[in-house]
PDB file of C-alpha atoms in Angstrom:
ATOM      1  CA  MET A   1       0.794  13.317  -6.824  1.00  0.00           C
ATOM      2  CA  ASP A   2       4.855  15.365  -7.903  1.00  0.00           C
ATOM      3  CA  ARG A   3       4.080  17.438  -4.797  1.00  0.00           C
ATOM      4  CA  PHE A   4       3.936  14.729  -2.190  1.00  0.00           C
ATOM      5  CA  VAL A   5       6.962  13.053  -1.272  1.00  0.00           C
ATOM      6  CA  ILE A   6       7.880  10.256   1.475  1.00  0.00           C
ATOM      7  CA  LEU A   7      10.505  10.850   3.712  1.00  0.00           C
ATOM      8  CA  SER A   8      11.017   7.136   4.759  1.00  0.00           C
ATOM      9  CA  GLY A   9      13.658   4.492   5.794  1.00  0.00           C
ATOM     10  CA  CYS A  10      14.909   3.323   9.420  1.00  0.00           C
ATOM     11  CA  SER A  11      12.572   3.665  12.715  1.00  0.00           C
ATOM     12  CA  GLY A  12      14.360   5.599  14.620  1.00  0.00           C
ATOM     13  CA  GLY A  13      16.616   7.370  12.091  1.00  0.00           C
ATOM     14  CA  GLY A  14      15.162  10.893  12.490  1.00  0.00           C
ATOM     15  CA  LYS A  15      12.333  11.141  10.090  1.00  0.00           C
ATOM     16  CA  SER A  16       9.554  13.022  12.676  1.00  0.00           C
ATOM     17  CA  THR A  17      12.623  15.776  13.726  1.00  0.00           C
ATOM     18  CA  LEU A  18      12.665  16.500   9.757  1.00  0.00           C
ATOM     19  CA  LEU A  19       9.311  16.844   9.123  1.00  0.00           C
ATOM     20  CA  GLU A  20       9.165  19.266  11.817  1.00  0.00           C
ATOM     21  CA  ALA A  21      12.010  21.410  10.353  1.00  0.00           C
ATOM     22  CA  LEU A  22       9.837  21.123   6.854  1.00  0.00           C
ATOM     23  CA  ARG A  23       7.201  22.534   8.697  1.00  0.00           C
ATOM     24  CA  LEU A  24       8.846  25.248  10.270  1.00  0.00           C
ATOM     25  CA  HIS A  25      10.045  26.183   6.591  1.00  0.00           C
ATOM     26  CA  GLY A  26       6.856  26.760   5.527  1.00  0.00           C
ATOM     27  CA  HIS A  27       5.803  23.097   4.036  1.00  0.00           C
ATOM     28  CA  HIS A  28       2.484  21.068   4.653  1.00  0.00           C
ATOM     29  CA  VAL A  29       3.251  18.146   6.216  1.00  0.00           C
ATOM     30  CA  VAL A  30       1.667  14.682   7.475  1.00  0.00           C
ATOM     31  CA  GLU A  31       2.560  12.655  10.458  1.00  0.00           C
ATOM     32  CA  GLU A  32       3.369   8.904  10.445  1.00  0.00           C
ATOM     33  CA  PRO A  33       0.195   7.118   9.763  1.00  0.00           C
ATOM     34  CA  GLY A  34       1.706   4.262  12.122  1.00  0.00           C
ATOM     35  CA  ARG A  35       2.465   6.465  15.351  1.00  0.00           C
ATOM     36  CA  ARG A  36      -0.965   8.040  15.114  1.00  0.00           C
ATOM     37  CA  ILE A  37      -2.442   4.794  15.137  1.00  0.00           C
ATOM     38  CA  VAL A  38      -0.195   2.931  17.935  1.00  0.00           C
ATOM     39  CA  MET A  39      -1.131   6.457  20.068  1.00  0.00           C
ATOM     40  CA  GLU A  40      -4.892   5.907  19.277  1.00  0.00           C
ATOM     41  CA  GLU A  41      -5.344   2.005  19.877  1.00  0.00           C
ATOM     42  CA  LEU A  42      -3.483   2.567  23.479  1.00  0.00           C
ATOM     43  CA  ASN A  43      -5.284   4.948  24.151  1.00  0.00           C
ATOM     44  CA  SER A  44      -8.260   3.421  23.281  1.00  0.00           C
ATOM     45  CA  GLY A  45      -7.458  -0.379  24.590  1.00  0.00           C
ATOM     46  CA  GLY A  46      -7.462  -1.349  21.267  1.00  0.00           C
ATOM     47  CA  SER A  47      -5.257  -4.176  19.419  1.00  0.00           C
ATOM     48  CA  ALA A  48      -4.673  -3.224  16.219  1.00  0.00           C
ATOM     49  CA  LEU A  49      -0.958  -2.520  17.408  1.00  0.00           C
ATOM     50  CA  PRO A  50       1.960  -3.832  15.936  1.00  0.00           C
ATOM     51  CA  TRP A  51       2.984  -5.976  18.809  1.00  0.00           C
ATOM     52  CA  VAL A  52      -0.746  -7.591  19.138  1.00  0.00           C
ATOM     53  CA  ASP A  53      -2.143  -7.759  15.683  1.00  0.00           C
ATOM     54  CA  THR A  54       0.196  -6.769  13.194  1.00  0.00           C
ATOM     55  CA  ALA A  55      -2.028  -7.005  10.275  1.00  0.00           C
ATOM     56  CA  ALA A  56      -4.648  -5.171  11.643  1.00  0.00           C
ATOM     57  CA  PHE A  57      -2.234  -2.185  12.552  1.00  0.00           C
ATOM     58  CA  VAL A  58      -0.818  -2.217   8.892  1.00  0.00           C
ATOM     59  CA  ARG A  59      -4.318  -2.560   7.202  1.00  0.00           C
ATOM     60  CA  ARG A  60      -5.429   0.573   9.152  1.00  0.00           C
ATOM     61  CA  ALA A  61      -1.986   2.162   7.841  1.00  0.00           C
ATOM     62  CA  ILE A  62      -3.171   1.769   4.145  1.00  0.00           C
ATOM     63  CA  ASP A  63      -6.380   3.359   5.277  1.00  0.00           C
ATOM     64  CA  MET A  64      -5.145   6.267   6.692  1.00  0.00           C
ATOM     65  CA  SER A  65      -2.474   6.587   4.422  1.00  0.00           C
ATOM     66  CA  LEU A  66      -5.887   7.236   1.832  1.00  0.00           C
ATOM     67  CA  ALA A  67      -7.243   9.287   3.812  1.00  0.00           C
ATOM     68  CA  ASP A  68      -4.252  11.224   4.407  1.00  0.00           C
ATOM     69  CA  ARG A  69      -3.185  11.872   0.882  1.00  0.00           C
ATOM     70  CA  GLU A  70      -6.831  13.077  -0.144  1.00  0.00           C
ATOM     71  CA  ALA A  71      -6.663  15.257   2.644  1.00  0.00           C
ATOM     72  CA  ALA A  72      -3.390  16.502   2.009  1.00  0.00           C
ATOM     73  CA  ALA A  73      -4.678  17.028  -1.732  1.00  0.00           C
ATOM     74  CA  THR A  74      -6.211  20.367  -0.676  1.00  0.00           C
ATOM     75  CA  PHE A  75      -3.210  21.544   0.533  1.00  0.00           C
ATOM     76  CA  PRO A  76      -0.967  23.962  -1.918  1.00  0.00           C
ATOM     77  CA  GLY A  77       2.716  23.283  -2.077  1.00  0.00           C
ATOM     78  CA  ILE A  78       4.907  20.242  -1.998  1.00  0.00           C
ATOM     79  CA  VAL A  79       3.393  18.070   1.057  1.00  0.00           C
ATOM     80  CA  PHE A  80       5.721  15.448   3.248  1.00  0.00           C
ATOM     81  CA  PHE A  81       4.548  12.420   4.259  1.00  0.00           C
ATOM     82  CA  ASP A  82       6.685  10.986   6.900  1.00  0.00           C
ATOM     83  CA  ARG A  83       6.008   7.204   5.874  1.00  0.00           C
ATOM     84  CA  GLY A  84       2.535   6.618   4.178  1.00  0.00           C
ATOM     85  CA  LEU A  85       1.048   4.514   1.633  1.00  0.00           C
ATOM     86  CA  ILE A  86       4.052   2.581  -0.021  1.00  0.00           C
ATOM     87  CA  ASP A  87       5.455   1.336   3.811  1.00  0.00           C
ATOM     88  CA  ALA A  88       2.372  -0.092   4.738  1.00  0.00           C
ATOM     89  CA  ALA A  89       1.720  -1.613   1.616  1.00  0.00           C
ATOM     90  CA  SER A  90       4.940  -2.403   1.631  1.00  0.00           C
ATOM     91  CA  ALA A  91       4.635  -4.225   5.326  1.00  0.00           C
ATOM     92  CA  LEU A  92       1.304  -5.650   4.367  1.00  0.00           C
ATOM     93  CA  GLU A  93       3.276  -7.911   1.247  1.00  0.00           C
ATOM     94  CA  HIS A  94       5.932  -8.661   3.159  1.00  0.00           C
ATOM     95  CA  LEU A  95       3.543  -9.858   6.127  1.00  0.00           C
ATOM     96  CA  THR A  96       0.982 -11.559   4.170  1.00  0.00           C
ATOM     97  CA  GLY A  97       2.361 -11.916   0.425  1.00  0.00           C
ATOM     98  CA  GLU A  98      -1.049  -9.779  -1.029  1.00  0.00           C
ATOM     99  CA  PRO A  99       0.272  -7.997  -4.036  1.00  0.00           C
ATOM    100  CA  ALA A 100      -0.480  -4.309  -2.306  1.00  0.00           C
ATOM    101  CA  LEU A 101       3.132  -2.734  -3.531  1.00  0.00           C
ATOM    102  CA  THR A 102       1.513  -3.244  -6.724  1.00  0.00           C
ATOM    103  CA  SER A 103      -1.904  -2.016  -6.671  1.00  0.00           C
ATOM    104  CA  TYR A 104      -0.919   0.672  -4.299  1.00  0.00           C
ATOM    105  CA  GLY A 105       2.246   1.381  -5.434  1.00  0.00           C
ATOM    106  CA  GLN A 106       1.310   2.332  -9.244  1.00  0.00           C
ATOM    107  CA  LEU A 107      -2.102   3.522  -7.945  1.00  0.00           C
ATOM    108  CA  HIS A 108      -1.583   6.442  -5.741  1.00  0.00           C
ATOM    109  CA  ARG A 109       2.124   7.913  -6.922  1.00  0.00           C
ATOM    110  CA  TYR A 110       3.953  10.314  -5.131  1.00  0.00           C
ATOM    111  CA  ASN A 111       7.265  12.457  -6.139  1.00  0.00           C
ATOM    112  CA  LYS A 112      10.004  10.590  -7.809  1.00  0.00           C
ATOM    113  CA  HIS A 113      12.588  11.301  -4.954  1.00  0.00           C
ATOM    114  CA  VAL A 114      12.293   9.093  -1.819  1.00  0.00           C
ATOM    115  CA  PHE A 115      14.417  10.236   1.092  1.00  0.00           C
ATOM    116  CA  LEU A 116      15.629   7.889   3.768  1.00  0.00           C
ATOM    117  CA  THR A 117      16.803   7.951   6.343  1.00  0.00           C
ATOM    118  CA  PRO A 118      19.116   5.361   6.900  1.00  0.00           C
ATOM    119  CA  PRO A 119      20.128   2.994  10.452  1.00  0.00           C
ATOM    120  CA  TRP A 120      21.439   5.470  13.159  1.00  0.00           C
ATOM    121  CA  PRO A 121      22.388   3.581  15.682  1.00  0.00           C
ATOM    122  CA  GLU A 122      23.766   6.713  17.966  1.00  0.00           C
ATOM    123  CA  ILE A 123      20.443   8.495  18.042  1.00  0.00           C
ATOM    124  CA  TYR A 124      17.942   4.991  17.817  1.00  0.00           C
ATOM    125  CA  VAL A 125      15.939   5.480  20.915  1.00  0.00           C
ATOM    126  CA  GLY A 126      12.248   3.071  22.001  1.00  0.00           C
ATOM    127  CA  ASP A 127       9.744   4.480  23.119  1.00  0.00           C
ATOM    128  CA  ARG A 128       5.759   3.587  24.151  1.00  0.00           C
ATOM    129  CA  GLU A 129       5.066   3.770  20.549  1.00  0.00           C
ATOM    130  CA  ARG A 130       7.686   2.436  19.158  1.00  0.00           C
ATOM    131  CA  ARG A 131       8.865  -1.438  21.350  1.00  0.00           C
ATOM    132  CA  HIS A 132      10.611  -2.913  18.072  1.00  0.00           C
ATOM    133  CA  ASP A 133      14.294  -3.065  18.629  1.00  0.00           C
ATOM    134  CA  LEU A 134      17.127  -1.488  15.819  1.00  0.00           C
ATOM    135  CA  SER A 135      17.409  -5.226  14.134  1.00  0.00           C
ATOM    136  CA  GLU A 136      13.722  -4.724  12.973  1.00  0.00           C
ATOM    137  CA  ALA A 137      13.945  -1.119  12.505  1.00  0.00           C
ATOM    138  CA  ILE A 138      16.832  -2.098   9.700  1.00  0.00           C
ATOM    139  CA  ALA A 139      15.232  -4.834   7.882  1.00  0.00           C
ATOM    140  CA  GLU A 140      12.187  -2.910   7.342  1.00  0.00           C
ATOM    141  CA  TYR A 141      15.129  -0.091   5.959  1.00  0.00           C
ATOM    142  CA  GLU A 142      16.506  -3.059   4.154  1.00  0.00           C
ATOM    143  CA  ARG A 143      13.052  -3.798   2.166  1.00  0.00           C
ATOM    144  CA  LEU A 144      11.912  -0.272   1.644  1.00  0.00           C
ATOM    145  CA  SER A 145      15.173  -0.034  -0.241  1.00  0.00           C
ATOM    146  CA  VAL A 146      14.818  -1.653  -2.419  1.00  0.00           C
ATOM    147  CA  ASP A 147      11.066  -1.741  -2.647  1.00  0.00           C
ATOM    148  CA  TYR A 148      10.991   1.728  -3.936  1.00  0.00           C
ATOM    149  CA  PRO A 149      13.227   1.641  -6.702  1.00  0.00           C
ATOM    150  CA  ALA A 150      11.552  -1.482  -7.697  1.00  0.00           C
ATOM    151  CA  LEU A 151       8.510   0.815  -8.268  1.00  0.00           C
ATOM    152  CA  GLY A 152      10.478   3.280 -10.264  1.00  0.00           C
ATOM    153  CA  TYR A 153      11.150   6.114  -7.292  1.00  0.00           C
ATOM    154  CA  GLU A 154      15.013   7.593  -7.050  1.00  0.00           C
ATOM    155  CA  ILE A 155      15.805   7.320  -3.593  1.00  0.00           C
ATOM    156  CA  HIS A 156      17.905   9.624  -1.479  1.00  0.00           C
ATOM    157  CA  ILE A 157      19.806   8.705   1.312  1.00  0.00           C
ATOM    158  CA  LEU A 158      19.398  11.196   4.149  1.00  0.00           C
ATOM    159  CA  PRO A 159      23.253  12.220   5.325  1.00  0.00           C
ATOM    160  CA  LYS A 160      24.105  11.586   9.271  1.00  0.00           C
ATOM    161  CA  VAL A 161      24.200  15.662   9.748  1.00  0.00           C
ATOM    162  CA  GLY A 162      22.336  17.837  11.950  1.00  0.00           C
ATOM    163  CA  VAL A 163      18.380  18.446  11.326  1.00  0.00           C
ATOM    164  CA  ALA A 164      19.059  21.662   9.136  1.00  0.00           C
ATOM    165  CA  ASP A 165      21.043  20.539   6.790  1.00  0.00           C
ATOM    166  CA  ARG A 166      19.427  17.420   5.996  1.00  0.00           C
ATOM    167  CA  ALA A 167      16.038  20.082   5.930  1.00  0.00           C
ATOM    168  CA  ASP A 168      18.806  22.060   3.064  1.00  0.00           C
ATOM    169  CA  PHE A 169      19.279  18.619   1.272  1.00  0.00           C
ATOM    170  CA  VAL A 170      15.654  18.073   0.835  1.00  0.00           C
ATOM    171  CA  HIS A 171      15.254  21.271  -0.793  1.00  0.00           C
ATOM    172  CA  SER A 172      18.591  21.045  -2.809  1.00  0.00           C
ATOM    173  CA  ILE A 173      17.569  17.469  -4.529  1.00  0.00           C
ATOM    174  CA  LEU A 174      13.471  19.079  -4.779  1.00  0.00           C
ATOM    175  CA  GLY A 175      15.147  22.401  -6.194  1.00  0.00           C
ATOM    176  CA  LEU A 176      13.246  24.174  -3.502  1.00  0.00           C
ATOM    177  CA  SER A 177      16.884  25.931  -2.537  1.00  0.00           C
TER     178      SER A 177
END
């Protein structure tokens, strides 16, 4: 879907803040599957958590991402996703060796422009849902920096600037300004 735009990259790099700014600009947005799953699992006493059963967590993220895409197809205009299917497929392939990127990555396309938040130690904060440390977040960022281009996406590294300037950067790349 050419109107489905991915925000990905390093955990704790400001994706959720940017997503909220884009929502305030009138765009439809889809929040990160992983964070929603963690909140559900913590509230229900479940075990599909990245620090308990990573494979179950990633498989749930794939299922939720597919459902998110289906729901977003009914939204008009550009839809911004905080992570999504490609991130989950990358994690599953990295974890299990299953060729998830090939199957999901080719069948379920997004806009060719993907925006990555770089590692930004000055703003990185762990919390109840984000328990991994910065080094794990950086490793994930490096993996995604390779996986997206390998699938034919053009990555744009978000500048380390305020959220309004980041939103302007995204709008400019997409020709929405």
